[in-house]
mmCIF file of C-alpha atoms in Angstrom:
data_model
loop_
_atom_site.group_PDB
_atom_site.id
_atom_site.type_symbol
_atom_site.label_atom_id
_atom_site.label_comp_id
_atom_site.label_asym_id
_atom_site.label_seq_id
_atom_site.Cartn_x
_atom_site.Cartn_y
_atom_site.Cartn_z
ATOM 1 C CA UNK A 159 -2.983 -19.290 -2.995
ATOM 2 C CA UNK A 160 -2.873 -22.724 -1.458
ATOM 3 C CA UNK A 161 0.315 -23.156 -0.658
ATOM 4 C CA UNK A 162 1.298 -21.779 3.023
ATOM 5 C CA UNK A 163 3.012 -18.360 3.281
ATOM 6 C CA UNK A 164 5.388 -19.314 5.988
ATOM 7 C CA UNK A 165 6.867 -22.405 4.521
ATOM 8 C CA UNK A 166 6.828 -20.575 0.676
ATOM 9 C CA UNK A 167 9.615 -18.031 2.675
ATOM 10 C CA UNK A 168 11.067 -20.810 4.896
ATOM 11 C CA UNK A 169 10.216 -19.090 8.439
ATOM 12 C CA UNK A 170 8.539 -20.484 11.336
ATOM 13 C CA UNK A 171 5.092 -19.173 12.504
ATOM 14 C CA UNK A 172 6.489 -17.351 15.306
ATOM 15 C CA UNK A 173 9.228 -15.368 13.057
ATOM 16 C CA UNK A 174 9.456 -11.848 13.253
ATOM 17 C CA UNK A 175 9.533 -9.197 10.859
ATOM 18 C CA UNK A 176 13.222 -8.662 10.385
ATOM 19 C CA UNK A 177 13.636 -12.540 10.112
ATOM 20 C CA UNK A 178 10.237 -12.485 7.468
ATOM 21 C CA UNK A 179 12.109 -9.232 5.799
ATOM 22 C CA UNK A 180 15.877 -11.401 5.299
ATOM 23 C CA UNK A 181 14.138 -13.986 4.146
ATOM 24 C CA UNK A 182 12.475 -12.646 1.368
ATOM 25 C CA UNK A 183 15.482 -10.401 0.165
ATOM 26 C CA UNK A 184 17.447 -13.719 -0.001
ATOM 27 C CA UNK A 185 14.637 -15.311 -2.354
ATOM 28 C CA UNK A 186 14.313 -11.993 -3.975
ATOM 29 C CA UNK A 187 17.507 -11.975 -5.560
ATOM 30 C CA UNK A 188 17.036 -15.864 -6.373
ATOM 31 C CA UNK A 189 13.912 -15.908 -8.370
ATOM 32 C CA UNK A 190 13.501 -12.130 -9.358
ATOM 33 C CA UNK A 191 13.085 -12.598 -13.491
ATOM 34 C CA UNK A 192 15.433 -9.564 -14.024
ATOM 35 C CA UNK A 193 17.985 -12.108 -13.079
ATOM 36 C CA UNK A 194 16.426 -16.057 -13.265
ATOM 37 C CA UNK A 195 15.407 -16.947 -16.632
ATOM 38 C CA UNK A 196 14.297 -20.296 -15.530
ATOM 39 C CA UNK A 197 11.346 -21.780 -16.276
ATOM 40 C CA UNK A 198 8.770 -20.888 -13.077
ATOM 41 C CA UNK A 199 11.059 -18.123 -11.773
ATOM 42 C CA UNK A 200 8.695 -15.611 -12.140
ATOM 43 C CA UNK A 201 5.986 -17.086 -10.425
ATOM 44 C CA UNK A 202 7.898 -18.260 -7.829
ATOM 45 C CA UNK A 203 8.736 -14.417 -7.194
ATOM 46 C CA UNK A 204 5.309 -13.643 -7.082
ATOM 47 C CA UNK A 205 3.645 -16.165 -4.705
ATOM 48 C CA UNK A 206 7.190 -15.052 -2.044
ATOM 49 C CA UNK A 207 6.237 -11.425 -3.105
ATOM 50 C CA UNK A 208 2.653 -12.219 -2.178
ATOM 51 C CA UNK A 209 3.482 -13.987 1.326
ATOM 52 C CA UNK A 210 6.071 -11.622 2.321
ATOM 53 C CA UNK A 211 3.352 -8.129 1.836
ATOM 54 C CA UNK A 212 0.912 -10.360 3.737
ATOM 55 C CA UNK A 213 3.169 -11.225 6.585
ATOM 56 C CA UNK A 214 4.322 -8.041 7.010
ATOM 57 C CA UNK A 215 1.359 -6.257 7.592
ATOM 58 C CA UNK A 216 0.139 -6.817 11.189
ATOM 59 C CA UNK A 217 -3.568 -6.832 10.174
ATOM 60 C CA UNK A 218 -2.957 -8.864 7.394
ATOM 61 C CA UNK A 219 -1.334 -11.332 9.299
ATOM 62 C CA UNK A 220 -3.503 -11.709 11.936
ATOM 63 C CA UNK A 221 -6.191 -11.796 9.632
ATOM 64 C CA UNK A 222 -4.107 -15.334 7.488
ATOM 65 C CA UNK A 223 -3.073 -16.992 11.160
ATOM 66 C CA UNK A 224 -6.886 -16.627 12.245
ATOM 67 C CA UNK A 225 -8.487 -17.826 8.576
ATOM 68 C CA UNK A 226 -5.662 -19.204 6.414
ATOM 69 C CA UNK A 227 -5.298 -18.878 2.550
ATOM 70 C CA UNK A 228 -8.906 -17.839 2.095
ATOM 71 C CA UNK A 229 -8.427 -15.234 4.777
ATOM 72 C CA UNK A 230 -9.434 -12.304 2.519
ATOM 73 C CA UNK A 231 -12.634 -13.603 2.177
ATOM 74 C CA UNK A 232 -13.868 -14.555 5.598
ATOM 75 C CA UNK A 233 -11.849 -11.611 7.525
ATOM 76 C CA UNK A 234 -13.858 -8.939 4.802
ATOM 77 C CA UNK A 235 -17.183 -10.716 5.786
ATOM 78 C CA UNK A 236 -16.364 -10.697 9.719
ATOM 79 C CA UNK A 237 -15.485 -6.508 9.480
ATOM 80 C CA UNK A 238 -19.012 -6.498 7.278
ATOM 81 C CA UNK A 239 -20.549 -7.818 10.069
ATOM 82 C CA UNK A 240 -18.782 -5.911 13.078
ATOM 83 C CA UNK A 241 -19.397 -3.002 11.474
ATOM 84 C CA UNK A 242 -23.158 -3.638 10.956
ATOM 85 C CA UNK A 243 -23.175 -4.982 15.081
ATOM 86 C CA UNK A 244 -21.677 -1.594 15.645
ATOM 87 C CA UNK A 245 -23.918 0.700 13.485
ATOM 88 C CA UNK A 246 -26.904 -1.310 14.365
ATOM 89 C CA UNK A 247 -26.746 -1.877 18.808
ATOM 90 C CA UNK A 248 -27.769 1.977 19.641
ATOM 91 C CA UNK A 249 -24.472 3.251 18.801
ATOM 92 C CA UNK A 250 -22.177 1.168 21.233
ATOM 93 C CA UNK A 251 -19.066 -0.495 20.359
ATOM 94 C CA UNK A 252 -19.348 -4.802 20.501
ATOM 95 C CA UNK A 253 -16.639 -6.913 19.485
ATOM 96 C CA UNK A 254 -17.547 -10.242 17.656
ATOM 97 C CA UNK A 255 -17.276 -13.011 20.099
ATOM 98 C CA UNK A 256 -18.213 -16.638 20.148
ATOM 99 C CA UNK A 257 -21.946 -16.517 21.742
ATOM 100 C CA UNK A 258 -23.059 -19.274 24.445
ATOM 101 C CA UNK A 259 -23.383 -22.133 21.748
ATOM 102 C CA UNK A 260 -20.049 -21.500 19.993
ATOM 103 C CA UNK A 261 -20.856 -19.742 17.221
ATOM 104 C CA UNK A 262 -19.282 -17.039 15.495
ATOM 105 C CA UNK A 263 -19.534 -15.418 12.075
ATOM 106 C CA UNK A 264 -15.713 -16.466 11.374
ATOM 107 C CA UNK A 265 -17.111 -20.387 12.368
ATOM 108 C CA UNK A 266 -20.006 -20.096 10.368
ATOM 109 C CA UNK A 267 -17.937 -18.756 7.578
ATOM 110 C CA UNK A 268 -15.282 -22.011 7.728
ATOM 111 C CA UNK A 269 -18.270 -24.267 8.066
ATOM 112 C CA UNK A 270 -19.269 -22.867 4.594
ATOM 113 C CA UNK A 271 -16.254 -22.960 3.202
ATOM 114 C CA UNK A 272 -16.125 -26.637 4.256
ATOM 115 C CA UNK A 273 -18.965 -27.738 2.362
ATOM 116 C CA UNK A 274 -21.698 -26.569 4.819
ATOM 117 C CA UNK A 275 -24.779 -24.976 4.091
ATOM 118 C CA UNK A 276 -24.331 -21.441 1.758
ATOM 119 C CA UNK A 277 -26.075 -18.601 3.355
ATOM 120 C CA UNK A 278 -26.738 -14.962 1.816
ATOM 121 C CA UNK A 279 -25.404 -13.162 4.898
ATOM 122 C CA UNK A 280 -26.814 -9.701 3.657
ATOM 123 C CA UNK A 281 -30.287 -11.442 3.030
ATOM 124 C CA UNK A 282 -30.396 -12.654 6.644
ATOM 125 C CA UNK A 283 -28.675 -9.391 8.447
ATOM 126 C CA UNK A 284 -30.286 -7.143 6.176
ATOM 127 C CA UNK A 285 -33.514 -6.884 7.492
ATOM 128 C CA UNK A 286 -32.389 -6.987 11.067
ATOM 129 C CA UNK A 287 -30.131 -4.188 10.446
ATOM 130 C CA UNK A 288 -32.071 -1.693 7.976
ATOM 131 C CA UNK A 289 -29.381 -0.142 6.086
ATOM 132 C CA UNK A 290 -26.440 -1.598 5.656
ATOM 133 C CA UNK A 291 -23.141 0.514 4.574
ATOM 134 C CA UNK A 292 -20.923 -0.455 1.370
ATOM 135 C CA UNK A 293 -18.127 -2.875 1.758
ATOM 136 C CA UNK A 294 -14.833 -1.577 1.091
ATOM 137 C CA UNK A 295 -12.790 -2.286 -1.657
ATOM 138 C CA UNK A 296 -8.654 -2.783 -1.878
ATOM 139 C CA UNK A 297 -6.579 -2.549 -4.514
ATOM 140 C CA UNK A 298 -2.850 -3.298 -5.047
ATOM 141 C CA UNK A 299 -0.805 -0.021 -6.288
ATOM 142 C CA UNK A 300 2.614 -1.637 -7.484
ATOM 143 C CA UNK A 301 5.499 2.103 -7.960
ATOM 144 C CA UNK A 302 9.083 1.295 -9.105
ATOM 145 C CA UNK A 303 11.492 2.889 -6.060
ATOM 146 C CA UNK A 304 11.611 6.046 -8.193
ATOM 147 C CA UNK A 305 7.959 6.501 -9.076
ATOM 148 C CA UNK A 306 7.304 5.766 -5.482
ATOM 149 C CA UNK A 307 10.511 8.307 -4.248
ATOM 150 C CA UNK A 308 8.633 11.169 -7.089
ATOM 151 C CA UNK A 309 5.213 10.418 -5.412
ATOM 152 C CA UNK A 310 2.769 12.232 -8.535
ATOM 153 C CA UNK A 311 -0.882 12.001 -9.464
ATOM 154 C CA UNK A 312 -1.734 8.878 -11.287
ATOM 155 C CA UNK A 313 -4.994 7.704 -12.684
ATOM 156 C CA UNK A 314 -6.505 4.152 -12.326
ATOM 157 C CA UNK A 315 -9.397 2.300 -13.223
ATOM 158 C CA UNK A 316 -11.378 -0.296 -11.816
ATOM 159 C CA UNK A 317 -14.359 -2.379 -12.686
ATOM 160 C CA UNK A 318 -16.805 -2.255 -10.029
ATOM 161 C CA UNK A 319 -19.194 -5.008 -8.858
ATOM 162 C CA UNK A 320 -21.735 -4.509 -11.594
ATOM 163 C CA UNK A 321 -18.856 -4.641 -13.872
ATOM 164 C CA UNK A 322 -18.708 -0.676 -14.573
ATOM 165 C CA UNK A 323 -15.542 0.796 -14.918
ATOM 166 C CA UNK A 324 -14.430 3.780 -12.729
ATOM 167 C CA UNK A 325 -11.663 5.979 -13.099
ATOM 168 C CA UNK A 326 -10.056 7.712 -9.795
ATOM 169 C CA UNK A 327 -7.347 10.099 -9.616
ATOM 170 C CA UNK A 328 -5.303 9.160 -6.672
ATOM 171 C CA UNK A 329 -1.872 11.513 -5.108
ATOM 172 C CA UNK A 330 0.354 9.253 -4.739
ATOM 173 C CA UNK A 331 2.745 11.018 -1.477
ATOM 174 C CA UNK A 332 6.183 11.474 -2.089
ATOM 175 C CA UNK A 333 8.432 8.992 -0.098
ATOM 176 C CA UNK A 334 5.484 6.468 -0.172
ATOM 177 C CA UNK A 335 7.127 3.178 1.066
ATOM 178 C CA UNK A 336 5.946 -0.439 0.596
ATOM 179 C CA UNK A 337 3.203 -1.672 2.823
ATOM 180 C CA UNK A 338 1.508 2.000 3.121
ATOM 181 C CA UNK A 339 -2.236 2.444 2.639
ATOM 182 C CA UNK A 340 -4.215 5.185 1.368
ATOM 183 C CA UNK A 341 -8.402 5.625 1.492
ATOM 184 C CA UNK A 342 -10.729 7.430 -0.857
ATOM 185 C CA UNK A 343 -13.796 7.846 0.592
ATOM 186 C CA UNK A 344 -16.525 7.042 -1.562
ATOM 187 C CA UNK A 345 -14.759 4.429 -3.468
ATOM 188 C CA UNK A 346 -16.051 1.037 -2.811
ATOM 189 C CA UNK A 347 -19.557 -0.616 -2.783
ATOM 190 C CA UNK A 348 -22.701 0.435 -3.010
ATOM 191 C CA UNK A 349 -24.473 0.415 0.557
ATOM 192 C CA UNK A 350 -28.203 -0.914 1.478
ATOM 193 C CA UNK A 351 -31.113 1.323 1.903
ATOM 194 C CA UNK A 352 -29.220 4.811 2.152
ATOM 195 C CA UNK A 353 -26.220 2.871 4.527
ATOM 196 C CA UNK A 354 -23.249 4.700 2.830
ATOM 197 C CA UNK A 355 -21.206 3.844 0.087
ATOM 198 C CA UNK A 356 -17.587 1.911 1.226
ATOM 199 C CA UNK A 357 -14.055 3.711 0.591
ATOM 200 C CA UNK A 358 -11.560 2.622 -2.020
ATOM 201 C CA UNK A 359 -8.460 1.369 0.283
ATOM 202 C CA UNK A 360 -4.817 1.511 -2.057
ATOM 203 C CA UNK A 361 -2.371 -0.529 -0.481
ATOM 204 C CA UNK A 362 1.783 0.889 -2.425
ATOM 205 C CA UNK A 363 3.297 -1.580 -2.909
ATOM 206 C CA UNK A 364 7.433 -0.876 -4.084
ATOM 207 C CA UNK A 365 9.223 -3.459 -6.184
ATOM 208 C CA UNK A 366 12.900 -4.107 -6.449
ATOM 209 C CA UNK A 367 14.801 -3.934 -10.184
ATOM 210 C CA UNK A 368 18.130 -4.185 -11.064
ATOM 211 C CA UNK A 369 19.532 -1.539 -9.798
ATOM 212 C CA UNK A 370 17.115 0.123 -6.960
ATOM 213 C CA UNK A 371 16.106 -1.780 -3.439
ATOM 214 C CA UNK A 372 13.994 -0.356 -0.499
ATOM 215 C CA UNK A 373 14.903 -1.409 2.613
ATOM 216 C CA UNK A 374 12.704 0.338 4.846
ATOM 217 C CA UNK A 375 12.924 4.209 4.195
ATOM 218 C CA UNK A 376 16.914 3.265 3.028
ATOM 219 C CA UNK A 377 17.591 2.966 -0.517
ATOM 220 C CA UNK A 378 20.355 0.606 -1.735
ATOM 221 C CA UNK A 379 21.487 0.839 -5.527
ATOM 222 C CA UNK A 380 24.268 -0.898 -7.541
ATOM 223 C CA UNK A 381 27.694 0.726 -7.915
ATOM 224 C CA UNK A 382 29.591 -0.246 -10.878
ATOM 225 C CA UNK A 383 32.588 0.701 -10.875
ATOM 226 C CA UNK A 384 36.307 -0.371 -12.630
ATOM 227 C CA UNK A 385 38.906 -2.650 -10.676
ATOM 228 C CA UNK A 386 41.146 0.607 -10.922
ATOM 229 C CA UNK A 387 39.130 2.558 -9.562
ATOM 230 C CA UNK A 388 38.372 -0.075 -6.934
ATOM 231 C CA UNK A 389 42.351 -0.626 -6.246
ATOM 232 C CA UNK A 390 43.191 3.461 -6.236
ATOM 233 C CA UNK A 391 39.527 4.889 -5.094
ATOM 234 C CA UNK A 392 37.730 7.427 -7.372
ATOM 235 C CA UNK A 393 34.943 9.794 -7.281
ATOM 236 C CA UNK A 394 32.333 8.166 -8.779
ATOM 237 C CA UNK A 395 29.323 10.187 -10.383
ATOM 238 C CA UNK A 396 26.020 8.137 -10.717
ATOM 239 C CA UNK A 397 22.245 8.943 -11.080
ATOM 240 C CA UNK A 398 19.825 8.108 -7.879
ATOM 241 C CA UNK A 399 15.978 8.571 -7.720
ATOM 242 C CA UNK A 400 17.100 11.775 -6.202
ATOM 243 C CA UNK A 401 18.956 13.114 -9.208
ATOM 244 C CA UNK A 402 22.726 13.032 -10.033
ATOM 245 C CA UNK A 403 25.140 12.364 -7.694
ATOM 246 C CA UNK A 404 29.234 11.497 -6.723
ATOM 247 C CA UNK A 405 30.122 8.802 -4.291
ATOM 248 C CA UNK A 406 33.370 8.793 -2.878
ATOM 249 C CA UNK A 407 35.154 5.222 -3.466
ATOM 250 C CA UNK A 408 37.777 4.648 -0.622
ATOM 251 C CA UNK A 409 40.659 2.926 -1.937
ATOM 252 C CA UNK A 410 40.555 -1.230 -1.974
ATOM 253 C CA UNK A 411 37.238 -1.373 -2.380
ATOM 254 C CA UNK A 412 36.272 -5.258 -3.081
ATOM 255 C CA UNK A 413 32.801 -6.011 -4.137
ATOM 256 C CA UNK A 414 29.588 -6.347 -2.047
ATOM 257 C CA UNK A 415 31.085 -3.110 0.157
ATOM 258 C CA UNK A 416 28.110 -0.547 1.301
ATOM 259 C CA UNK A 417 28.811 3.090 1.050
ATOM 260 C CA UNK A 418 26.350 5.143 3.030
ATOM 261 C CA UNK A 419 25.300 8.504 1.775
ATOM 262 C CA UNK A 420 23.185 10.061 4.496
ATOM 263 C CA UNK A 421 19.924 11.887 4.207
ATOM 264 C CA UNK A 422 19.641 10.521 -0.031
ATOM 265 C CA UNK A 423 17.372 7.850 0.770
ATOM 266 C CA UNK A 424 13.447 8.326 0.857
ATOM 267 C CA UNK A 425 11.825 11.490 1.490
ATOM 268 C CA UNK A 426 9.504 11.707 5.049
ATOM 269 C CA UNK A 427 7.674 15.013 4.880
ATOM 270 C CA UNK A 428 8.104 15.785 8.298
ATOM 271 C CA UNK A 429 10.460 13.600 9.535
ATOM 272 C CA UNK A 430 14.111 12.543 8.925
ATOM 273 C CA UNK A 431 14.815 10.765 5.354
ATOM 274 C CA UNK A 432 15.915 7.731 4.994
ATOM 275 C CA UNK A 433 19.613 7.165 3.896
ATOM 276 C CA UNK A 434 21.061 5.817 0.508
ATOM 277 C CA UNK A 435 23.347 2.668 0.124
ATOM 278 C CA UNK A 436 25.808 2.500 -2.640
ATOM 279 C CA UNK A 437 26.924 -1.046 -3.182
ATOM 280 C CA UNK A 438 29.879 -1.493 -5.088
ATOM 281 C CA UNK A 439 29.914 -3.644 -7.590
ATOM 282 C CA UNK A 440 33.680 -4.075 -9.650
ATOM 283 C CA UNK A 441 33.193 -4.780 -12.930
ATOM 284 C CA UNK A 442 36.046 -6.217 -15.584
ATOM 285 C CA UNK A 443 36.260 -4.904 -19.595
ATOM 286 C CA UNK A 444 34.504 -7.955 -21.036
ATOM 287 C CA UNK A 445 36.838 -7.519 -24.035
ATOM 288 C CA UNK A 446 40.442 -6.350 -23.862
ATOM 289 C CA UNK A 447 42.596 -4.430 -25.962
ATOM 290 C CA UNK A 448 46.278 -5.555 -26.561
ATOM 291 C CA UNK A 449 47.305 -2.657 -24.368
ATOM 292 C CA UNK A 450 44.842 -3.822 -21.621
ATOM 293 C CA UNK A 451 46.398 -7.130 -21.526
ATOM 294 C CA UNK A 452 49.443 -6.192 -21.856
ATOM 295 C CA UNK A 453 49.058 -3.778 -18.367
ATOM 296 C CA UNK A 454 47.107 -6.967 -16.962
ATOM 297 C CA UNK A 455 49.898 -9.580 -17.340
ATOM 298 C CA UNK A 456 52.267 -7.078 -15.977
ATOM 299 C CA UNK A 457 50.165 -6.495 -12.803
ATOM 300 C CA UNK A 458 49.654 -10.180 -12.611
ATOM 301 C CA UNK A 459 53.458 -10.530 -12.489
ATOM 302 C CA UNK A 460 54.144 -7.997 -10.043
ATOM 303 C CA UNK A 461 51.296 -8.462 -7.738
ATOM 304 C CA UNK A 462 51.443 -11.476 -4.291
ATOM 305 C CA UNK A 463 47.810 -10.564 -3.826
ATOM 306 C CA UNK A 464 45.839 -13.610 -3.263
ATOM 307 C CA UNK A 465 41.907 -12.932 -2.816
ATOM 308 C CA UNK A 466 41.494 -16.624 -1.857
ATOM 309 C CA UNK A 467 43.948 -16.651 0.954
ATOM 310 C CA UNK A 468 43.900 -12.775 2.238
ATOM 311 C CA UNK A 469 41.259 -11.218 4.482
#
């Protein structure tokens, strides 16, 4: 994607990842198609969907301030090669540096991508090396917040690189949040001369809908509730990925207010869940009976509240 990931969320290069993380909610809610019809919305969600799970990964990052938009490619060549330099120097560990003259398999990649010279990197290293193992492959695993709060077995298929379809049954952990990475060994290419076959590598990745967000391990979902019950406060019973539950409504409840219901958020085997965030969210008959009105007018007689003017 050419344009850059930073300026498609409005952040500078140095932001962090709770500045990166506000930033993308706010565009969320502006171009998510549940809720823009216009014209480009939906792509526009995408491409801030697609900067924000870049920039948020530390690897990933690293690996699109080093190589830019293209950094997929070149950074999977460069851990080809490091891994080769690795397997192939007598079993020591070496880093990929710049050598004496400047060169580097990251420079010799951009000078390709530039227009320079084309070279068949497995032809040349090949030979050198002896076997050579199989790259990996990623993949993209997109859960709703309840399929990923459920976790499950699911089954997916993928072409591989002579265009042969493969079917892998993947467990998909309960409490999976975005941004979390899974490997099947085995999964990926086809290695040289006996070198191993690469892993399959499933990066979850969590959307928002109407109603469900994940923040983290925290779970915020829409409230609706009645201006009555908004006034007076109410028990509210609702439905969350968890299964049914009752939210208690304090009385003068505007909307937008966040009602915290600890431990209800995403599951962490092992650890401490995450909580759940009911937002409340007052919503008006959108017809009214004669009665209805009737009550309305009154309460609009007797009532000096001003929303406008009070705090």
């Amino acid at each position: 994607m050419a344009d850059d990931y930073y300026q498609l969320l409005g952040v500078s290069r140095s932001a962090d990842a709770q500045e990166i993380q506000r930033a993308y909610r706010q565009l969320a809610r502006k171009y998510h198609p549940d809720v823009n019809k216009q014209s480009g919305a939906e792509d526009k969600f995408k491409q801030i969907s697609e900067a924000y799970h870049v920039l948020t990964d530390p690897e990933s990052r690293d690996q699109y301030d080093r190589f830019g938009p293209e950094f997929r490619h070149y950074a999977g060549a460069e851990r080809e090669y490091a891994s080769q330099t690795r397997g192939g120097g007598g079993g020591g560990r070496s880093r990929v540096r710049p050598g004496p003259s400047g060169f580097s398999w990251s420079s010799a990649q951009a000078a390709a991508g530039r227009g320079g010279t084309s070279v068949d990197w497995g032809d040349l290293f090949g030979d050198v090396f002896g076997s050579m193992r199989g790259m990996d492959s990623e993949v993209e695993l997109e859960l709703t917040v309840e399929e990923a709060f459920r976790g499950g077995s699911r089954t997916i298929a993928l072409a591989g690189p002579d265009g042969t379809r493969q079917t892998f049954d993947i467990q998909i952990p309960s409490g999976v949040l975005d941004g979390q990475r899974i490997r099947i060994a085995g999964g990926g290419s086809a290695g040289r001369q006996d070198g191993g076959t690469g892993d399959l590598i499933i990066t979850f990745r969590v959307r928002p809908d109407r109603r469900l967000r994940l923040d983290g391990k925290d779970i915020e979902m829409d409230l609706p509730i009645s201006p009555w019950e908004a006034a007076l406060g109410a028990s509210v019973s609702t439905s969350a990925p968890g299964g049914p539950i009752t939210v208690r409504v304090p009385p003068g409840s505007s909307s937008g207010r966040r009602l915290r219901l600890k431990g209800q958020g995403m599951p962490q085997p092992g650890g401490r869940p995450g909580d759940l965030f009911a937002r409340v969210k007052i919503m008006v008959p959108p017809r009214l009976t004669d009665r209805e009105r009737e009550l309305f007018e009154q309460l609009k007689q007797a009532s000096a509240f001003d929303p406008r003017t009070s705090s």
